[in-house]
């Protein structure tokens, strides 16, 4: 019989070291008859010696006790190899005599694999006297049920139906698909291969392939991996070329190959975790022709599909808004009411640097004035209507601060200074604040908070305590030691829109967990910020977007320290908050233009 069960006993991996449990094996043999093979004058009978040799992993000793040592040795070795370990325990449980020269015995076998995976079965064998010696009559089935001279057994992990990664509308984003590796040997015609592949990958040339082949030093080299739709038109030509081998392989891929969000990596990791958790196992009886039949095992739990918060039309719009920009650029869009991540996009120059939309840290420039103004309003330093100076440049506590092109507004209300982005006004306000005021105000909007979010790796930013007046002036305008990621500034915009910081979420129902909690911003302060952000669009630095109904925003330009300044725009429209970042854009204009393409 064959019995397989799950058990909670902790066991080693198939290839790991493990001490066998041998106590109590074959006690029943001592009660058998007092003659022949199983008599008391032979306490170490051939059947017990066979069991003992198997438990000691002594292949040669066990094989030598059989009528066909060569075949037995090969079968026992194949058993160990096929099951991936030597951890099976064998117990002789019954012995029967068949006259003076023959007998039968049974064994109970337990074979552990990974944790919770254990194969239990019973086998029987025969023994006979050959001259003065007793031998196990060789039959592979004594080792495992159904085993013959022409079969082997094999342990294999199994997985169930691959889950899908879905958009918020239920459309597939990532699915397991078959790709084909185009592998080249030393003798491959690289010119012919390049001619076929160059339309799909322009960087592939005869010279590049020849170098790859040479560097491989005789080993096959993969020139490219192709999706089914890309392979089909050229498959016959590739197959006909000498030195070219096509190798199919299952991979998790985006359903639309144009989709290139940096969120896909984290979602793929989450998918793999689900696949790993769904793992089952099987022991297969493998025939000489390679066909296999499962004789033991258990399926794992079904891995559920992963429903994300990503909005595919919005994701596509964000990618298109950035596609033709020569600088690194990124857009992150969130739903303030829930924290749902709606879109995360970056262009090819940004991709070359990694997931900058989620983890890249840059000075946020004047978009940080949302935080500075919040801190000033909460401290009572000013109201939205307080008239303040906005000179073209000012020396504030030894730090000379200019406005962009040194524009001078004279005396204006705070809301105007915000909308027109007066550096001098903000610097002067910040000087009078406590050293930790800007840091605390930033934390209230999620900036500087670390989140553990299933399927999403993010860094929001860093706003250190400003111990000196000069440091507070720098921080007030998003320079100095202040840094933020595009994700972090999108979270700031979402916090202003919502009135509190939402927990970010990319998998539906699985919001992130913050490493700290800041007190909420007073409702009247976030209301004032929204008013000022609306004025930024209608009469401030973002009037290029004033045709978009209801849009709120804040522009930003930040000195990069080496080259043109970075450009920013953060915006709010209904239940949408977003940030646009353009590296070395030299002003906020490219970011504003990208925001317009995204929204329109």
XYZ file of C-alpha atoms in Angstrom:
600
model
C 0.000 0.000 0.000
C 0.993 3.626 -0.393
C 0.205 6.247 2.188
C 1.182 9.888 2.055
C 0.391 12.500 4.674
C 1.191 16.041 5.640
C 2.802 16.390 9.032
C 3.833 19.346 11.129
C 7.137 17.730 12.037
C 10.059 19.985 11.097
C 12.335 18.260 8.601
C 15.403 19.115 6.622
C 15.437 19.955 2.941
C 15.878 17.069 0.477
C 19.559 17.758 0.100
C 20.337 18.790 3.669
C 22.098 16.640 6.276
C 19.864 14.652 8.610
C 20.404 11.969 11.221
C 18.141 8.977 10.773
C 15.958 7.676 13.559
C 16.863 3.987 13.907
C 15.682 3.121 17.406
C 13.103 0.376 17.638
C 13.611 -0.995 14.107
C 12.649 -4.613 13.466
C 11.740 -5.620 17.014
C 9.143 -8.049 15.676
C 11.799 -10.240 14.121
C 12.878 -11.532 17.539
C 9.639 -13.464 18.037
C 9.965 -15.582 14.935
C 10.502 -19.346 14.668
C 13.626 -21.019 15.826
C 14.859 -22.499 12.581
C 16.366 -21.594 9.182
C 16.738 -18.020 8.000
C 14.936 -16.521 10.947
C 16.079 -18.728 13.789
C 17.571 -17.590 17.086
C 20.936 -18.989 16.048
C 21.060 -16.211 13.413
C 20.106 -12.978 15.251
C 21.490 -10.898 12.383
C 19.302 -12.434 9.717
C 19.660 -11.453 6.083
C 16.460 -9.393 6.091
C 17.535 -7.468 9.171
C 21.000 -6.961 7.758
C 19.424 -5.637 4.568
C 17.308 -3.151 6.559
C 20.284 -2.127 8.673
C 22.408 -1.511 5.574
C 19.702 0.645 4.026
C 19.371 2.689 7.221
C 23.155 3.137 7.257
C 23.070 4.289 3.612
C 25.551 1.521 2.832
C 24.577 0.787 -0.755
C 27.206 -1.876 -1.376
C 26.462 -3.779 1.817
C 22.736 -3.837 1.071
C 23.313 -4.862 -2.548
C 25.701 -7.632 -1.530
C 22.897 -9.278 0.446
C 20.824 -9.748 -2.721
C 20.865 -12.283 -5.507
C 21.884 -9.570 -8.029
C 24.292 -7.119 -6.348
C 24.947 -5.071 -9.497
C 21.287 -4.465 -10.253
C 20.499 -3.815 -6.587
C 23.343 -1.314 -6.248
C 22.160 0.577 -9.309
C 18.557 0.599 -8.104
C 19.362 1.743 -4.564
C 21.621 4.504 -5.891
C 18.907 5.597 -8.345
C 16.398 5.619 -5.472
C 18.548 7.996 -3.426
C 19.259 10.174 -6.439
C 15.648 10.315 -7.568
C 14.290 11.175 -4.130
C 17.040 13.716 -3.526
C 18.213 12.455 -0.151
C 19.207 9.402 1.883
C 16.890 10.201 4.770
C 14.485 7.293 4.391
C 14.033 5.082 7.439
C 13.329 1.334 6.968
C 11.706 -0.866 9.592
C 11.166 -4.624 9.201
C 7.702 -5.287 10.586
C 6.808 -8.877 9.697
C 8.609 -12.090 8.788
C 7.137 -15.370 7.547
C 8.918 -18.657 6.737
C 8.177 -20.623 3.578
C 9.808 -23.922 4.495
C 13.403 -24.325 5.548
C 14.943 -22.577 2.556
C 12.740 -19.514 1.958
C 10.846 -16.745 3.680
C 9.140 -13.392 3.226
C 9.410 -10.107 5.077
C 7.757 -6.696 4.982
C 9.169 -3.220 5.525
C 7.530 0.041 6.595
C 9.346 2.963 5.000
C 9.147 6.658 5.781
C 10.778 9.143 3.433
C 10.839 12.840 4.464
C 11.331 15.696 2.028
C 10.652 19.367 2.775
C 8.728 20.464 5.841
C 5.285 18.897 5.913
C 6.115 16.449 3.108
C 6.492 12.787 4.030
C 6.027 9.648 1.989
C 5.065 6.503 3.918
C 4.670 3.105 2.311
C 5.014 -0.638 2.815
C 6.932 -3.141 0.697
C 7.557 -6.881 0.869
C 10.474 -9.052 -0.139
C 11.583 -12.647 -0.414
C 14.668 -14.395 0.842
C 16.045 -17.809 -0.062
C 18.943 -20.004 0.893
C 21.689 -20.348 -1.692
C 24.074 -23.029 -0.560
C 25.124 -22.039 2.947
C 24.142 -18.364 2.497
C 20.848 -16.553 2.651
C 20.107 -13.880 0.069
C 17.362 -11.372 -0.616
C 15.732 -12.415 -3.875
C 16.299 -9.283 -5.881
C 13.203 -7.356 -6.991
C 13.279 -3.531 -7.271
C 9.776 -3.425 -5.738
C 11.346 -4.278 -2.365
C 12.596 -0.673 -2.309
C 9.413 1.131 -3.370
C 5.954 0.096 -4.610
C 5.700 -0.405 -8.365
C 9.439 -0.103 -8.950
C 10.760 -2.350 -11.751
C 14.009 -2.840 -13.613
C 12.762 -0.312 -16.187
C 11.505 2.421 -13.846
C 12.831 4.826 -11.287
C 11.209 7.071 -8.692
C 11.546 10.836 -8.547
C 10.591 13.459 -5.980
C 9.517 16.803 -7.419
C 8.031 19.978 -5.967
C 4.811 21.005 -7.689
C 2.990 24.293 -8.149
C -0.617 24.956 -8.931
C -2.202 27.303 -11.431
C -0.043 30.426 -11.726
C -1.888 33.439 -10.294
C -2.472 36.602 -12.291
C -1.592 40.132 -11.318
C -4.602 42.308 -12.132
C -5.255 46.009 -12.485
C -7.959 47.753 -10.448
C -10.433 46.976 -13.242
C -9.552 43.274 -13.260
C -7.512 43.386 -16.468
C -4.343 41.244 -16.336
C -1.094 43.158 -15.862
C 1.335 40.278 -15.294
C 0.845 36.662 -16.338
C 3.098 33.651 -16.685
C 3.990 33.330 -20.354
C 6.368 31.297 -22.474
C 9.381 33.152 -23.832
C 12.024 31.635 -26.065
C 15.745 32.066 -25.488
C 17.761 32.425 -28.683
C 21.034 30.698 -27.761
C 24.157 30.837 -29.932
C 27.050 28.394 -30.078
C 30.578 29.197 -31.241
C 29.797 28.347 -34.862
C 26.666 30.471 -35.163
C 26.331 32.840 -38.102
C 26.157 36.060 -36.082
C 25.501 38.198 -39.157
C 22.449 36.162 -40.105
C 21.180 36.143 -36.508
C 21.647 39.903 -36.143
C 19.757 40.531 -39.368
C 16.740 38.709 -37.911
C 16.928 40.224 -34.425
C 17.891 43.833 -35.170
C 14.320 44.921 -36.048
C 13.296 43.824 -32.546
C 16.424 45.010 -30.740
C 18.396 47.635 -32.700
C 21.391 47.354 -30.371
C 22.030 43.786 -31.572
C 24.683 43.773 -34.313
C 26.976 41.109 -35.805
C 29.838 42.628 -33.846
C 27.965 42.642 -30.525
C 26.910 39.022 -30.980
C 30.397 37.973 -32.016
C 31.809 39.568 -28.861
C 29.218 37.841 -26.686
C 30.045 34.476 -28.248
C 33.786 35.038 -27.852
C 33.379 36.107 -24.210
C 31.398 32.937 -23.481
C 34.542 30.846 -24.140
C 32.800 27.941 -25.800
C 29.596 28.008 -23.770
C 26.255 28.890 -25.359
C 25.228 32.526 -25.051
C 21.693 33.927 -25.015
C 21.320 36.632 -27.626
C 17.765 37.624 -26.701
C 14.566 36.279 -25.174
C 11.485 36.638 -27.355
C 7.792 36.682 -26.623
C 5.644 34.369 -28.719
C 4.380 37.154 -30.979
C 7.928 38.354 -31.687
C 9.292 34.868 -32.294
C 6.584 33.637 -34.668
C 7.622 35.632 -37.799
C 11.283 34.596 -37.563
C 11.144 31.211 -35.832
C 11.629 29.149 -38.994
C 14.609 31.228 -40.141
C 16.269 31.031 -36.708
C 15.697 27.281 -36.475
C 17.352 26.759 -39.855
C 20.557 28.558 -38.838
C 23.448 26.335 -37.662
C 24.625 27.019 -34.117
C 21.264 28.509 -33.062
C 19.130 26.777 -30.437
C 15.676 27.930 -29.349
C 14.862 27.189 -25.697
C 11.325 27.883 -24.397
C 11.031 29.060 -20.811
C 8.154 30.155 -18.575
C 8.424 33.673 -17.183
C 6.211 36.229 -15.491
C 5.712 39.033 -18.022
C 3.567 42.104 -18.449
C 0.633 41.397 -20.731
C 1.505 44.599 -22.605
C 5.226 44.671 -23.347
C 5.070 48.479 -23.509
C 4.131 48.580 -19.816
C 7.264 49.360 -17.851
C 6.234 50.635 -14.421
C 8.844 50.255 -11.656
C 6.029 48.788 -9.542
C 6.167 45.586 -11.589
C 9.278 44.320 -9.816
C 7.655 44.406 -6.381
C 4.468 42.851 -7.721
C 6.515 40.076 -9.338
C 8.152 39.383 -5.972
C 4.715 39.183 -4.361
C 3.565 36.827 -7.131
C 6.564 34.590 -6.500
C 5.790 34.490 -2.789
C 2.304 33.273 -3.647
C 3.723 30.631 -5.957
C 6.154 29.463 -3.292
C 3.360 29.261 -0.711
C 1.276 27.178 -3.117
C 3.980 24.562 -3.592
C 2.978 20.924 -3.323
C 4.968 17.777 -3.940
C 4.859 14.478 -5.759
C 6.741 11.238 -5.996
C 6.623 9.980 -9.543
C 7.254 6.592 -11.086
C 9.327 7.384 -14.166
C 9.444 5.010 -17.127
C 12.381 4.507 -19.452
C 10.732 6.692 -22.091
C 10.526 9.599 -19.639
C 6.802 9.375 -18.978
C 5.868 9.771 -15.315
C 3.000 8.742 -13.062
C 2.459 10.232 -9.614
C 2.318 7.600 -6.894
C 2.390 9.884 -3.849
C 2.204 13.544 -2.956
C -0.144 16.390 -2.222
C -1.147 19.550 -4.042
C -0.448 22.843 -2.330
C -3.031 25.555 -1.669
C -4.188 27.592 -4.643
C -2.294 30.874 -5.005
C -4.875 33.647 -5.279
C -4.745 36.268 -7.996
C -3.278 39.606 -6.932
C -5.602 42.549 -7.519
C -3.702 45.814 -7.582
C -4.826 49.412 -7.342
C -3.107 50.361 -10.609
C -5.305 52.199 -13.102
C -4.128 51.046 -16.532
C -5.456 54.018 -18.563
C -3.823 56.390 -16.074
C -0.601 54.369 -16.115
C -0.543 54.521 -19.901
C -1.191 58.263 -19.849
C 1.672 58.805 -17.405
C 4.096 56.749 -19.498
C 3.149 58.589 -22.668
C 3.564 61.957 -20.945
C 7.217 61.144 -20.240
C 8.217 58.953 -23.188
C 9.838 61.587 -25.411
C 11.637 63.552 -22.691
C 15.452 63.410 -22.905
C 15.942 63.868 -19.150
C 15.138 61.363 -16.437
C 11.488 61.902 -15.562
C 8.892 60.272 -13.332
C 5.221 60.547 -12.392
C 3.561 59.050 -9.319
C -0.220 59.262 -8.893
C -2.187 58.330 -5.763
C -5.845 58.319 -4.692
C -5.939 60.494 -1.551
C -9.117 58.950 -0.139
C -7.602 55.464 0.067
C -3.847 55.748 -0.508
C -4.221 53.590 -3.626
C -1.281 53.801 -6.018
C -2.887 54.578 -9.377
C 0.178 55.010 -11.605
C 3.945 54.974 -11.299
C 5.779 55.797 -14.508
C 9.261 56.790 -15.552
C 10.970 57.080 -18.912
C 13.883 55.107 -20.351
C 16.618 57.508 -19.111
C 15.182 57.123 -15.606
C 14.964 53.348 -15.944
C 18.711 53.279 -16.503
C 19.149 54.625 -12.944
C 16.667 52.305 -11.236
C 13.213 52.934 -9.707
C 13.742 56.663 -9.104
C 9.983 57.300 -9.020
C 9.745 55.270 -5.817
C 13.144 55.548 -4.161
C 15.159 58.305 -5.883
C 15.940 61.171 -3.514
C 16.294 64.749 -4.798
C 15.924 68.249 -3.357
C 12.210 69.041 -3.780
C 12.695 72.768 -4.314
C 9.661 74.973 -4.041
C 7.200 72.070 -3.875
C 8.454 71.820 -0.274
C 6.892 75.233 0.386
C 3.693 73.294 1.028
C 5.428 71.940 4.142
C 7.034 75.272 5.074
C 3.732 77.128 4.785
C 1.965 74.448 6.834
C 4.577 74.798 9.588
C 4.236 78.614 9.586
C 0.431 78.492 9.690
C 0.448 75.955 12.536
C 2.976 78.043 14.471
C 0.775 81.147 14.105
C 3.576 83.010 12.324
C 1.142 84.122 9.627
C -2.269 83.556 8.155
C -3.159 83.067 4.532
C -3.887 86.805 4.283
C -0.938 88.133 6.261
C 0.944 90.713 4.175
C 4.620 89.850 3.965
C 7.613 91.205 2.045
C 8.706 89.429 -1.152
C 11.918 91.205 -2.222
C 13.849 89.990 -5.251
C 16.727 88.904 -3.030
C 17.448 89.120 0.661
C 20.256 88.326 3.033
C 18.604 86.236 5.726
C 20.838 85.462 8.679
C 23.910 85.520 6.453
C 22.352 83.458 3.635
C 21.603 85.372 0.425
C 18.299 84.084 -0.970
C 17.082 85.204 -4.426
C 13.762 84.645 -6.110
C 13.738 83.096 -9.573
C 15.242 85.794 -11.819
C 15.074 87.992 -8.699
C 11.444 88.988 -9.265
C 10.222 91.468 -6.647
C 6.584 91.594 -5.536
C 7.016 94.053 -2.691
C 4.438 93.546 0.072
C 1.921 90.790 -0.728
C -0.411 88.411 1.162
C 1.008 85.021 2.012
C -1.277 83.316 -0.501
C 0.211 85.426 -3.293
C 3.770 84.801 -2.107
C 2.982 81.062 -2.166
C 1.335 81.101 -5.587
C 4.177 83.117 -7.098
C 6.780 81.032 -5.201
C 8.638 83.722 -3.240
C 11.825 82.205 -1.844
C 12.548 85.302 0.216
C 9.171 85.180 1.942
C 9.522 81.515 2.822
C 13.090 81.889 4.018
C 12.122 84.728 6.328
C 9.170 82.735 7.738
C 11.342 79.686 8.413
C 13.967 81.598 10.408
C 11.454 82.239 13.154
C 10.403 78.598 13.466
C 11.809 76.047 15.945
C 14.618 73.803 14.705
C 12.325 70.787 14.360
C 9.285 72.592 12.939
C 9.902 71.723 9.295
C 10.732 68.118 10.118
C 7.540 67.741 12.158
C 5.424 69.398 9.468
C 6.924 67.114 6.820
C 6.144 64.005 8.895
C 2.521 65.157 9.110
C 2.375 64.762 5.333
C 4.216 61.409 5.290
C 7.537 62.872 4.154
C 10.303 61.155 6.109
C 8.021 58.272 7.131
C 9.038 54.747 6.141
C 6.288 52.404 4.965
C 6.261 48.619 4.723
C 3.793 48.072 1.904
C 3.054 44.653 0.350
C 4.268 44.673 -3.254
C 5.827 48.137 -3.030
C 9.263 49.362 -1.959
C 9.404 53.103 -1.347
C 11.491 55.821 0.250
C 9.639 59.049 0.954
C 12.459 61.433 1.819
C 14.436 63.011 4.608
C 13.936 66.321 6.425
C 16.559 66.659 9.158
C 16.321 69.018 12.101
C 17.577 72.466 11.051
C 19.739 73.564 13.968
C 20.844 76.882 12.464
C 19.066 79.813 10.881
C 20.935 79.209 7.635
C 19.817 75.568 7.607
C 16.176 76.599 8.148
C 16.389 79.081 5.268
C 17.762 76.389 2.954
C 15.214 73.832 4.093
C 12.324 76.267 3.696
C 12.787 76.320 -0.070
C 13.475 72.588 -0.426
C 17.250 72.842 -0.637
C 20.117 72.077 1.735
C 19.701 68.705 3.436
C 16.039 68.208 2.478
C 15.365 65.394 0.004
C 12.229 63.758 -1.347
C 11.304 61.096 -3.839
C 8.599 61.605 -6.449
C 6.567 59.113 -4.423
C 7.180 61.162 -1.276
C 5.968 64.385 -2.877
C 2.903 62.609 -4.304
C 2.168 61.516 -0.733
C 2.487 65.134 0.430
C -0.058 66.199 -2.202
C -2.366 63.320 -1.215
C -2.124 64.315 2.452
C -3.097 67.908 1.649
C -6.012 66.705 -0.467
C -7.284 64.259 2.157
C -6.515 66.266 5.270
C -4.452 63.395 6.693
C -1.799 61.063 5.342
C -3.231 57.946 3.693
C -1.431 54.631 4.053
C -0.042 53.812 0.593
C -1.408 50.666 -1.001
C -0.781 48.870 -4.281
C -2.498 45.545 -3.486
C -6.187 45.980 -2.794
C -6.914 45.547 0.895
C -3.245 45.553 1.962
C -2.254 49.084 3.019
C 1.258 49.871 4.140
C 2.357 50.200 7.748
C 4.157 53.370 8.842
C 7.166 53.325 11.141
C 5.803 56.354 13.000
C 2.639 58.386 13.414
C 2.548 62.176 13.404
C -0.289 64.306 14.777
C -2.760 65.451 12.115
C -2.534 68.840 10.455
C -5.409 71.102 11.536
C -8.204 71.002 8.956
C -8.089 74.776 8.455
C -4.396 74.575 7.545
C -4.886 71.971 4.796
C -7.891 73.971 3.564
C -5.675 77.067 3.311
C -3.022 75.080 1.456
C -5.573 73.866 -1.055
C -6.712 77.450 -1.601
C -3.150 78.594 -2.240
C -2.451 75.656 -4.549
C -5.504 76.565 -6.577
C -4.219 80.143 -6.886
C -0.872 78.742 -8.085
C -2.699 77.359 -11.132
C -5.074 80.265 -11.731
C -2.678 83.155 -11.136
C 0.725 81.852 -10.105
C 3.577 79.814 -11.498
C 1.401 77.080 -13.067
C -0.984 79.117 -15.225
C -0.029 76.931 -18.183
C -2.439 74.410 -16.629
C -5.311 76.783 -15.846
C -7.492 75.223 -18.547
C -7.749 72.030 -16.445
C -10.848 72.473 -14.263
C -10.335 72.347 -10.513
C -6.610 71.650 -10.626
C -4.495 72.577 -7.590
C -0.734 72.590 -7.769
C 2.704 73.770 -6.722
C 5.735 74.150 -8.941
C 9.300 73.631 -7.858
C 12.830 74.225 -9.094
C 15.728 72.757 -7.153
C 19.436 73.300 -7.647
C 21.045 69.956 -8.364
C 24.567 70.961 -7.412
C 26.065 69.927 -10.750
C 24.297 71.102 -13.847
C 20.832 72.437 -14.607
C 18.237 72.549 -11.863
C 15.621 69.856 -11.354
C 11.981 70.620 -12.077
C 8.913 69.561 -10.079
C 5.157 69.863 -10.092
C 2.783 68.443 -7.508
C -0.927 68.522 -8.169
C -4.388 67.660 -6.879
C -7.486 67.155 -8.986
C -10.566 65.721 -7.308
C -9.522 62.354 -5.796
C -6.180 62.350 -7.573
C -2.851 63.545 -6.192
C 0.373 63.318 -8.133
C 3.951 64.440 -8.449
C 5.987 65.028 -11.604
C 9.785 65.126 -11.468
C 12.135 66.058 -14.315
C 15.851 65.834 -13.600
C 18.003 68.712 -14.879
C 14.948 70.319 -16.490
C 16.465 73.760 -15.698
C 13.063 74.977 -14.454
C 9.658 73.693 -13.459
C 8.346 74.203 -17.020
C 9.106 70.670 -18.330
C 7.412 69.162 -15.276
C 4.380 71.416 -15.726
C 4.169 70.474 -19.395
C 4.412 66.758 -18.555
C 1.655 67.202 -15.983
C -0.507 68.777 -18.658
C 0.059 65.863 -21.037
C -0.727 63.428 -18.250
C -3.985 65.116 -17.242
C -5.254 66.066 -20.671
